[in-house]
PDB file of C-alpha atoms in Angstrom:
ATOM      1  CA  MET A 150      -4.918 -20.854 -15.393  1.00 42.00           C
ATOM      2  CA  SER A 151      -8.285 -20.739 -17.111  1.00 40.00           C
ATOM      3  CA  THR A 152     -11.263 -22.416 -15.436  1.00 39.00           C
ATOM      4  CA  ILE A 153     -12.477 -25.612 -17.131  1.00 35.00           C
ATOM      5  CA  LYS A 154     -16.275 -25.825 -17.312  1.00 27.00           C
ATOM      6  CA  LYS A 155     -17.787 -29.310 -17.396  1.00 32.00           C
ATOM      7  CA  ILE A 156     -20.646 -29.931 -19.847  1.00 33.00           C
ATOM      8  CA  CYS A 157     -22.261 -33.007 -21.424  1.00 34.00           C
ATOM      9  CA  LEU A 158     -22.262 -33.324 -25.203  1.00 36.00           C
ATOM     10  CA  THR A 159     -23.239 -36.010 -27.654  1.00 36.00           C
ATOM     11  CA  VAL A 160     -20.488 -36.168 -30.273  1.00 39.00           C
ATOM     12  CA  PRO A 161     -20.362 -38.343 -33.376  1.00 42.00           C
ATOM     13  CA  GLN A 162     -17.616 -41.007 -33.196  1.00 44.00           C
ATOM     14  CA  SER A 163     -15.942 -39.524 -36.270  1.00 43.00           C
ATOM     15  CA  MET A 164     -15.294 -36.244 -34.436  1.00 42.00           C
ATOM     16  CA  ASN A 165     -13.454 -37.766 -31.459  1.00 44.00           C
ATOM     17  CA  TRP A 166     -10.076 -36.873 -33.020  1.00 37.00           C
ATOM     18  CA  LEU A 167     -11.156 -33.213 -33.177  1.00 36.00           C
ATOM     19  CA  ILE A 168     -12.107 -33.153 -29.499  1.00 37.00           C
ATOM     20  CA  VAL A 169      -8.740 -34.682 -28.552  1.00 39.00           C
ATOM     21  CA  ALA A 170      -6.942 -32.100 -30.709  1.00 36.00           C
ATOM     22  CA  ILE A 171      -8.833 -29.174 -29.160  1.00 33.00           C
ATOM     23  CA  VAL A 172      -8.143 -30.419 -25.612  1.00 38.00           C
ATOM     24  CA  SER A 173      -4.444 -30.905 -26.451  1.00 38.00           C
ATOM     25  CA  ILE A 174      -4.165 -27.403 -27.886  1.00 33.00           C
ATOM     26  CA  SER A 175      -5.989 -25.964 -24.868  1.00 38.00           C
ATOM     27  CA  LEU A 176      -3.649 -27.725 -22.444  1.00 38.00           C
ATOM     28  CA  SER A 177      -0.615 -26.587 -24.427  1.00 40.00           C
ATOM     29  CA  VAL A 178      -1.799 -22.977 -24.322  1.00 39.00           C
ATOM     30  CA  ASN A 179      -2.417 -23.165 -20.577  1.00 42.00           C
ATOM     31  CA  LEU A 180       0.954 -24.802 -20.019  1.00 38.00           C
ATOM     32  CA  ALA A 181       2.673 -22.113 -22.040  1.00 46.00           C
ATOM     33  CA  ALA A 182       0.902 -19.411 -20.061  1.00 45.00           C
ATOM     34  CA  ASP A 183       1.941 -21.102 -16.814  1.00 49.00           C
ATOM     35  CA  THR A 184       5.614 -21.180 -17.771  1.00 77.00           C
ATOM     36  CA  VAL A 185       6.009 -17.605 -19.077  1.00 84.00           C
ATOM     37  CA  GLU A 186       6.220 -16.182 -15.548  1.00 83.00           C
ATOM     38  CA  GLN A 187       8.783 -18.829 -14.588  1.00 86.00           C
ATOM     39  CA  THR A 188      10.823 -18.105 -17.730  1.00 85.00           C
ATOM     40  CA  ILE A 189      10.997 -14.402 -16.847  1.00 87.00           C
ATOM     41  CA  ALA A 190      11.826 -15.116 -13.192  1.00 86.00           C
ATOM     42  CA  ASN A 191      14.579 -17.594 -14.134  1.00 86.00           C
ATOM     43  CA  LYS A 192      16.177 -15.190 -16.589  1.00 84.00           C
ATOM     44  CA  LEU A 193      16.222 -12.371 -14.036  1.00 85.00           C
ATOM     45  CA  LYS A 194      17.750 -14.714 -11.448  1.00 84.00           C
ATOM     46  CA  THR A 195      20.389 -15.867 -13.944  1.00 85.00           C
ATOM     47  CA  ILE A 196      21.440 -12.289 -14.645  1.00 83.00           C
ATOM     48  CA  ASN A 197      21.292 -11.214 -10.994  1.00 84.00           C
ATOM     49  CA  ALA A 198      20.940 -13.918  -8.329  1.00 85.00           C
ATOM     50  CA  SER A 199      20.180 -11.342  -5.614  1.00 84.00           C
ATOM     51  CA  VAL A 200      16.936 -10.200  -7.314  1.00 83.00           C
ATOM     52  CA  GLU A 201      13.947 -10.991  -5.090  1.00 87.00           C
ATOM     53  CA  ILE A 202      10.553 -11.036  -6.791  1.00 87.00           C
ATOM     54  CA  ASP A 203       7.446 -10.178  -4.800  1.00 84.00           C
ATOM     55  CA  SER A 204       4.943 -10.800  -7.597  1.00 84.00           C
ATOM     56  CA  LEU A 205       4.984 -11.541 -11.320  1.00 87.00           C
ATOM     57  CA  GLN A 206       1.831 -11.436 -13.416  1.00 85.00           C
ATOM     58  CA  GLN A 207       0.328 -10.435 -16.728  1.00 87.00           C
ATOM     59  CA  SER A 208      -0.317  -6.709 -16.993  1.00 86.00           C
ATOM     60  CA  PRO A 209      -3.356  -5.097 -18.649  1.00 86.00           C
ATOM     61  CA  TRP A 210      -1.073  -4.338 -21.613  1.00 84.00           C
ATOM     62  CA  PRO A 211      -1.262  -7.431 -23.886  1.00 88.00           C
ATOM     63  CA  GLY A 212       2.063  -9.256 -24.083  1.00 87.00           C
ATOM     64  CA  MET A 213       3.546  -7.354 -21.138  1.00 86.00           C
ATOM     65  CA  TYR A 214       4.247  -8.822 -17.704  1.00 89.00           C
ATOM     66  CA  GLU A 215       4.479  -6.823 -14.484  1.00 87.00           C
ATOM     67  CA  ILE A 216       7.270  -7.720 -12.068  1.00 86.00           C
ATOM     68  CA  THR A 217       7.199  -6.238  -8.574  1.00 83.00           C
ATOM     69  CA  LEU A 218      10.471  -6.654  -6.684  1.00 83.00           C
ATOM     70  CA  LYS A 219      10.775  -6.998  -2.903  1.00 78.00           C
ATOM     71  CA  THR A 220      12.364  -3.545  -2.940  1.00 72.00           C
ATOM     72  CA  GLY A 221       9.103  -2.134  -4.301  1.00 72.00           C
ATOM     73  CA  GLU A 222      10.444  -1.397  -7.795  1.00 78.00           C
ATOM     74  CA  VAL A 223       8.176  -2.344 -10.690  1.00 83.00           C
ATOM     75  CA  LEU A 224       9.498  -3.692 -14.006  1.00 86.00           C
ATOM     76  CA  PHE A 225       7.669  -4.565 -17.198  1.00 87.00           C
ATOM     77  CA  SER A 226       8.861  -7.368 -19.457  1.00 89.00           C
ATOM     78  CA  ASP A 227       7.922  -9.120 -22.694  1.00 88.00           C
ATOM     79  CA  GLU A 228       7.217 -12.850 -22.378  1.00 87.00           C
ATOM     80  CA  ASN A 229      10.847 -13.771 -23.157  1.00 84.00           C
ATOM     81  CA  ALA A 230      12.408 -11.227 -20.794  1.00 83.00           C
ATOM     82  CA  GLU A 231      14.393  -9.796 -23.709  1.00 85.00           C
ATOM     83  CA  TYR A 232      13.158  -6.255 -23.108  1.00 85.00           C
ATOM     84  CA  LEU A 233      12.630  -4.637 -19.729  1.00 86.00           C
ATOM     85  CA  MET A 234      11.115  -1.323 -18.773  1.00 83.00           C
ATOM     86  CA  ILE A 235      11.113   0.450 -15.391  1.00 83.00           C
ATOM     87  CA  GLY A 236       8.288   2.830 -14.635  1.00 77.00           C
ATOM     88  CA  GLN A 237       4.562   3.168 -14.232  1.00 79.00           C
ATOM     89  CA  MET A 238       1.720   1.979 -16.412  1.00 79.00           C
ATOM     90  CA  TYR A 239      -1.141   4.288 -17.361  1.00 81.00           C
ATOM     91  CA  ASN A 240      -4.518   3.619 -18.907  1.00 77.00           C
ATOM     92  CA  LEU A 241      -5.837   6.296 -21.246  1.00 81.00           C
ATOM     93  CA  SER A 242      -9.540   6.682 -21.975  1.00 78.00           C
ATOM     94  CA  ALA A 243     -11.863   9.464 -23.110  1.00 80.00           C
ATOM     95  CA  GLU A 244     -13.969   8.973 -19.962  1.00 79.00           C
ATOM     96  CA  ASN A 245     -11.224   8.998 -17.315  1.00 76.00           C
ATOM     97  CA  GLY A 246      -8.211  10.560 -19.039  1.00 79.00           C
ATOM     98  CA  PHE A 247      -4.857   9.301 -17.710  1.00 80.00           C
ATOM     99  CA  VAL A 248      -5.238   6.713 -14.931  1.00 74.00           C
ATOM    100  CA  ASN A 249      -2.055   5.590 -13.185  1.00 72.00           C
ATOM    101  CA  LEU A 250      -2.599   1.817 -12.879  1.00 75.00           C
ATOM    102  CA  SER A 251       0.706   1.297 -11.049  1.00 73.00           C
ATOM    103  CA  GLU A 252      -0.236   3.850  -8.406  1.00 77.00           C
ATOM    104  CA  LYS A 253      -3.696   2.329  -7.978  1.00 79.00           C
ATOM    105  CA  LYS A 254      -2.136  -1.088  -7.400  1.00 81.00           C
ATOM    106  CA  ASN A 255       0.282   0.349  -4.842  1.00 83.00           C
ATOM    107  CA  GLN A 256      -2.554   2.151  -3.038  1.00 83.00           C
ATOM    108  CA  ALA A 257      -4.475  -1.120  -2.740  1.00 88.00           C
ATOM    109  CA  LYS A 258      -1.365  -2.785  -1.281  1.00 89.00           C
ATOM    110  CA  VAL A 259      -0.878   0.044   1.243  1.00 91.00           C
ATOM    111  CA  ALA A 260      -4.557  -0.042   2.247  1.00 94.00           C
ATOM    112  CA  LYS A 261      -4.333  -3.800   2.836  1.00 93.00           C
ATOM    113  CA  GLU A 262      -1.228  -3.380   5.055  1.00 93.00           C
ATOM    114  CA  LEU A 263      -2.780  -0.578   7.105  1.00 96.00           C
ATOM    115  CA  ASN A 264      -6.167  -2.253   7.499  1.00 94.00           C
ATOM    116  CA  ALA A 265      -4.444  -5.382   8.780  1.00 96.00           C
ATOM    117  CA  TYR A 266      -2.491  -3.473  11.444  1.00 97.00           C
ATOM    118  CA  PRO A 267      -4.025  -3.853  14.951  1.00 97.00           C
ATOM    119  CA  VAL A 268      -6.026  -0.773  15.943  1.00 97.00           C
ATOM    120  CA  ASP A 269      -5.176  -1.251  19.616  1.00 97.00           C
ATOM    121  CA  LEU A 270      -1.508  -0.551  18.793  1.00 98.00           C
ATOM    122  CA  GLN A 271      -2.397   2.831  17.294  1.00 98.00           C
ATOM    123  CA  ILE A 272      -3.415   6.030  19.064  1.00 98.00           C
ATOM    124  CA  VAL A 273      -6.906   6.808  17.818  1.00 98.00           C
ATOM    125  CA  TYR A 274      -8.967   9.997  17.910  1.00 98.00           C
ATOM    126  CA  ALA A 275     -12.417   8.897  16.804  1.00 97.00           C
ATOM    127  CA  ALA A 276     -14.774  10.999  14.682  1.00 97.00           C
ATOM    128  CA  LYS A 277     -17.617  12.781  16.445  1.00 96.00           C
ATOM    129  CA  GLY A 278     -20.963  11.559  15.159  1.00 94.00           C
ATOM    130  CA  GLN A 279     -21.048   9.686  11.863  1.00 95.00           C
ATOM    131  CA  GLN A 280     -17.634   8.911  10.418  1.00 96.00           C
ATOM    132  CA  GLN A 281     -17.047  10.501   7.018  1.00 96.00           C
ATOM    133  CA  ALA A 282     -13.393   9.542   6.562  1.00 97.00           C
ATOM    134  CA  GLN A 283     -10.528   7.822   8.328  1.00 97.00           C
ATOM    135  CA  ILE A 284      -6.829   8.606   8.044  1.00 98.00           C
ATOM    136  CA  THR A 285      -3.662   6.932   9.265  1.00 98.00           C
ATOM    137  CA  VAL A 286      -0.930   9.431  10.129  1.00 98.00           C
ATOM    138  CA  PHE A 287       2.738   8.530  10.566  1.00 98.00           C
ATOM    139  CA  THR A 288       3.870  11.150  13.065  1.00 97.00           C
ATOM    140  CA  ASP A 289       6.851  12.513  14.996  1.00 97.00           C
ATOM    141  CA  ILE A 290       6.230  14.476  18.196  1.00 97.00           C
ATOM    142  CA  SER A 291       9.054  16.934  17.389  1.00 96.00           C
ATOM    143  CA  CYS A 292       7.788  17.763  13.884  1.00 96.00           C
ATOM    144  CA  TYR A 293       6.255  21.260  13.578  1.00 96.00           C
ATOM    145  CA  TYR A 294       3.674  20.274  10.967  1.00 96.00           C
ATOM    146  CA  CYS A 295       2.764  17.182  13.009  1.00 97.00           C
ATOM    147  CA  GLN A 296       2.092  19.509  15.929  1.00 97.00           C
ATOM    148  CA  LYS A 297       0.041  21.754  13.651  1.00 97.00           C
ATOM    149  CA  LEU A 298      -2.004  18.775  12.441  1.00 97.00           C
ATOM    150  CA  HIS A 299      -2.546  17.644  16.025  1.00 98.00           C
ATOM    151  CA  LYS A 300      -4.080  21.012  16.905  1.00 97.00           C
ATOM    152  CA  ALA A 301      -6.532  20.488  14.034  1.00 97.00           C
ATOM    153  CA  ILE A 302      -7.765  17.112  15.325  1.00 98.00           C
ATOM    154  CA  PRO A 303     -10.824  18.498  17.204  1.00 97.00           C
ATOM    155  CA  ALA A 304     -11.966  20.261  14.009  1.00 97.00           C
ATOM    156  CA  LEU A 305     -11.365  17.085  11.975  1.00 97.00           C
ATOM    157  CA  GLN A 306     -13.278  14.984  14.501  1.00 98.00           C
ATOM    158  CA  LYS A 307     -16.181  17.440  14.361  1.00 97.00           C
ATOM    159  CA  LYS A 308     -16.300  16.958  10.576  1.00 97.00           C
ATOM    160  CA  GLY A 309     -16.469  13.193  10.985  1.00 97.00           C
ATOM    161  CA  VAL A 310     -12.794  12.317  10.464  1.00 98.00           C
ATOM    162  CA  THR A 311     -11.116   9.612  12.554  1.00 98.00           C
ATOM    163  CA  VAL A 312      -7.359  10.087  13.026  1.00 98.00           C
ATOM    164  CA  LYS A 313      -5.169   7.040  13.720  1.00 98.00           C
ATOM    165  CA  TYR A 314      -1.558   7.713  14.733  1.00 98.00           C
ATOM    166  CA  MET A 315       1.428   5.508  14.008  1.00 98.00           C
ATOM    167  CA  ALA A 316       4.980   6.299  15.088  1.00 98.00           C
ATOM    168  CA  PHE A 317       7.711   7.528  12.766  1.00 97.00           C
ATOM    169  CA  PRO A 318      10.530   9.066  14.835  1.00 97.00           C
ATOM    170  CA  ARG A 319      12.591  10.704  12.091  1.00 96.00           C
ATOM    171  CA  ALA A 320      15.840  10.432  14.053  1.00 95.00           C
ATOM    172  CA  GLY A 321      15.467   6.665  14.052  1.00 95.00           C
ATOM    173  CA  ILE A 322      14.974   3.885  16.547  1.00 94.00           C
ATOM    174  CA  GLY A 323      16.926   4.392  19.771  1.00 93.00           C
ATOM    175  CA  SER A 324      16.957   8.176  19.381  1.00 96.00           C
ATOM    176  CA  ASP A 325      15.821  10.510  22.149  1.00 96.00           C
ATOM    177  CA  ILE A 326      12.604  11.258  20.225  1.00 96.00           C
ATOM    178  CA  ALA A 327      11.930   7.550  19.704  1.00 97.00           C
ATOM    179  CA  GLN A 328      12.272   6.956  23.445  1.00 96.00           C
ATOM    180  CA  LYS A 329       9.876   9.823  24.192  1.00 97.00           C
ATOM    181  CA  MET A 330       7.394   8.376  21.693  1.00 97.00           C
ATOM    182  CA  GLU A 331       7.713   4.979  23.375  1.00 97.00           C
ATOM    183  CA  ALA A 332       6.794   6.702  26.657  1.00 97.00           C
ATOM    184  CA  VAL A 333       3.705   8.153  24.951  1.00 98.00           C
ATOM    185  CA  TRP A 334       2.585   4.709  23.789  1.00 98.00           C
ATOM    186  CA  CYS A 335       3.298   3.275  27.253  1.00 97.00           C
ATOM    187  CA  ALA A 336       1.378   5.986  29.107  1.00 96.00           C
ATOM    188  CA  LYS A 337      -1.830   5.160  30.968  1.00 95.00           C
ATOM    189  CA  ASP A 338      -3.703   7.425  28.529  1.00 96.00           C
ATOM    190  CA  PRO A 339      -1.685   7.457  25.258  1.00 97.00           C
ATOM    191  CA  ALA A 340      -4.031   9.935  23.523  1.00 97.00           C
ATOM    192  CA  LYS A 341      -3.627  12.446  26.375  1.00 97.00           C
ATOM    193  CA  ALA A 342       0.136  11.820  26.511  1.00 97.00           C
ATOM    194  CA  MET A 343       0.380  12.445  22.767  1.00 98.00           C
ATOM    195  CA  SER A 344      -1.351  15.812  23.167  1.00 97.00           C
ATOM    196  CA  ILE A 345       1.092  16.767  25.931  1.00 97.00           C
ATOM    197  CA  ALA A 346       4.104  15.661  23.864  1.00 97.00           C
ATOM    198  CA  LYS A 347       2.868  17.501  20.758  1.00 97.00           C
ATOM    199  CA  ALA A 348       2.526  20.678  22.880  1.00 96.00           C
ATOM    200  CA  GLN A 349       6.202  20.200  23.828  1.00 93.00           C
ATOM    201  CA  GLY A 350       5.249  19.191  27.338  1.00 95.00           C
ATOM    202  CA  SER A 351       6.950  16.502  29.410  1.00 93.00           C
ATOM    203  CA  VAL A 352       5.621  12.947  29.423  1.00 93.00           C
ATOM    204  CA  SER A 353       6.690  10.727  32.303  1.00 92.00           C
ATOM    205  CA  SER A 354       9.219   8.112  31.225  1.00 90.00           C
ATOM    206  CA  ALA A 355       7.636   4.698  30.956  1.00 88.00           C
ATOM    207  CA  LYS A 356       8.709   1.351  29.567  1.00 91.00           C
ATOM    208  CA  CYS A 357       6.489  -1.351  28.133  1.00 95.00           C
ATOM    209  CA  GLU A 358       6.134  -3.572  25.099  1.00 95.00           C
ATOM    210  CA  ASN A 359       5.367  -0.948  22.489  1.00 97.00           C
ATOM    211  CA  PRO A 360       4.929  -0.803  18.697  1.00 97.00           C
ATOM    212  CA  VAL A 361       7.163   2.209  17.912  1.00 98.00           C
ATOM    213  CA  SER A 362       9.976   0.203  16.257  1.00 97.00           C
ATOM    214  CA  ASP A 363       7.517  -1.975  14.357  1.00 97.00           C
ATOM    215  CA  GLN A 364       5.580   1.034  13.072  1.00 98.00           C
ATOM    216  CA  PHE A 365       8.822   2.760  12.069  1.00 97.00           C
ATOM    217  CA  ARG A 366       9.757  -0.276   9.935  1.00 96.00           C
ATOM    218  CA  LEU A 367       6.256  -0.445   8.444  1.00 96.00           C
ATOM    219  CA  ALA A 368       6.494   3.232   7.507  1.00 96.00           C
ATOM    220  CA  HIS A 369       9.714   2.614   5.567  1.00 93.00           C
ATOM    221  CA  LYS A 370       8.097  -0.343   3.836  1.00 90.00           C
ATOM    222  CA  LEU A 371       5.247   1.919   2.710  1.00 92.00           C
ATOM    223  CA  GLY A 372       7.624   4.581   1.392  1.00 89.00           C
ATOM    224  CA  VAL A 373       7.312   7.059   4.252  1.00 94.00           C
ATOM    225  CA  ASN A 374      10.318   9.377   4.521  1.00 91.00           C
ATOM    226  CA  ALA A 375       8.862  12.504   6.144  1.00 94.00           C
ATOM    227  CA  THR A 376       6.215  13.532   8.654  1.00 96.00           C
ATOM    228  CA  PRO A 377       3.366  13.893   8.773  1.00 97.00           C
ATOM    229  CA  THR A 378       2.575  11.319   6.108  1.00 96.00           C
ATOM    230  CA  ILE A 379      -1.150  10.712   5.817  1.00 97.00           C
ATOM    231  CA  PHE A 380      -2.840   7.709   4.213  1.00 97.00           C
ATOM    232  CA  THR A 381      -6.534   7.491   3.398  1.00 96.00           C
ATOM    233  CA  GLU A 382      -8.553   4.300   3.836  1.00 95.00           C
ATOM    234  CA  LYS A 383      -7.923   3.504   0.156  1.00 94.00           C
ATOM    235  CA  GLY A 384      -4.165   3.838   0.555  1.00 95.00           C
ATOM    236  CA  LEU A 385      -3.845   7.262  -1.082  1.00 94.00           C
ATOM    237  CA  LYS A 386      -0.766   9.044   0.247  1.00 94.00           C
ATOM    238  CA  ILE A 387      -1.003  12.688   1.321  1.00 93.00           C
ATOM    239  CA  ALA A 388       2.420  14.121   2.142  1.00 89.00           C
ATOM    240  CA  GLY A 389       2.417  16.934   4.704  1.00 91.00           C
ATOM    241  CA  PHE A 390      -0.285  19.119   6.209  1.00 95.00           C
ATOM    242  CA  ALA A 391      -1.229  22.606   5.011  1.00 92.00           C
ATOM    243  CA  SER A 392      -4.574  23.312   6.667  1.00 95.00           C
ATOM    244  CA  THR A 393      -7.682  21.628   8.020  1.00 95.00           C
ATOM    245  CA  GLU A 394      -9.721  22.847   5.061  1.00 96.00           C
ATOM    246  CA  ASN A 395      -7.253  21.549   2.487  1.00 95.00           C
ATOM    247  CA  LEU A 396      -7.173  18.139   4.145  1.00 96.00           C
ATOM    248  CA  LEU A 397     -10.966  17.944   4.323  1.00 96.00           C
ATOM    249  CA  VAL A 398     -11.140  18.756   0.591  1.00 95.00           C
ATOM    250  CA  GLU A 399      -8.554  16.060  -0.218  1.00 94.00           C
ATOM    251  CA  LEU A 400     -10.585  13.576   1.817  1.00 95.00           C
ATOM    252  CA  GLY A 401     -13.767  14.546  -0.018  1.00 93.00           C
ATOM    253  CA  VAL A 402     -15.497  15.578   3.223  1.00 93.00           C
ATOM    254  CA  ILE A 403     -16.087  19.091   1.930  1.00 88.00           C
ATOM    255  CA  GLN A 404     -16.110  20.508  -1.623  1.00 76.00           C
TER     256      GLN A 404
END
């Protein structure tokens, strides 16, 4: 709803009717704008009662509304919900070319989720010297490319990159790998235990309240389906690991 600014005016008595008319029109416009979202939501619910809407708002495209479902799908609708479109919205300009607005919005959402997650529940390898970049990595101790990335951590740290691990046992919660990852998180020195596990060594079995299941669920929520999945501080997703140099370029640490 638009913000109403209060000002003092001296108005001739004969113009009072005009002021009343303008205020009435303004309120009608605001009311209409307030009910468009509800109209769209109601129509979607009428057609499919199981639809769960996460957010519904005007999009940058005039006359189009963006509907984000709880499942993560994004729809676009006219104000009457007569026409629906599934997909991504782009902005095109001579300065920036094609900009994926839908992806930018999703990245902001991912960044917010990851930044809100307690650091003390992650296994962190801090940058050496001044931090240049920070990444969150959903990892599996049995994954070859996760092991390869782990070997690169000292070089990443030296370049000013902080690596924060979260658990994503690909075999699922309750699997043998998940239990081994729980032991890593429960170890006296989780960072050391992770290095042993990634080198295919044996980590002593340990039980404690651990975040492995919670992080696994968060990963699914963020669209993770493979390891390693890397997220930058801005929520940009980098799938897989090729080399230290490639990753540093993607992070903008080196040219």
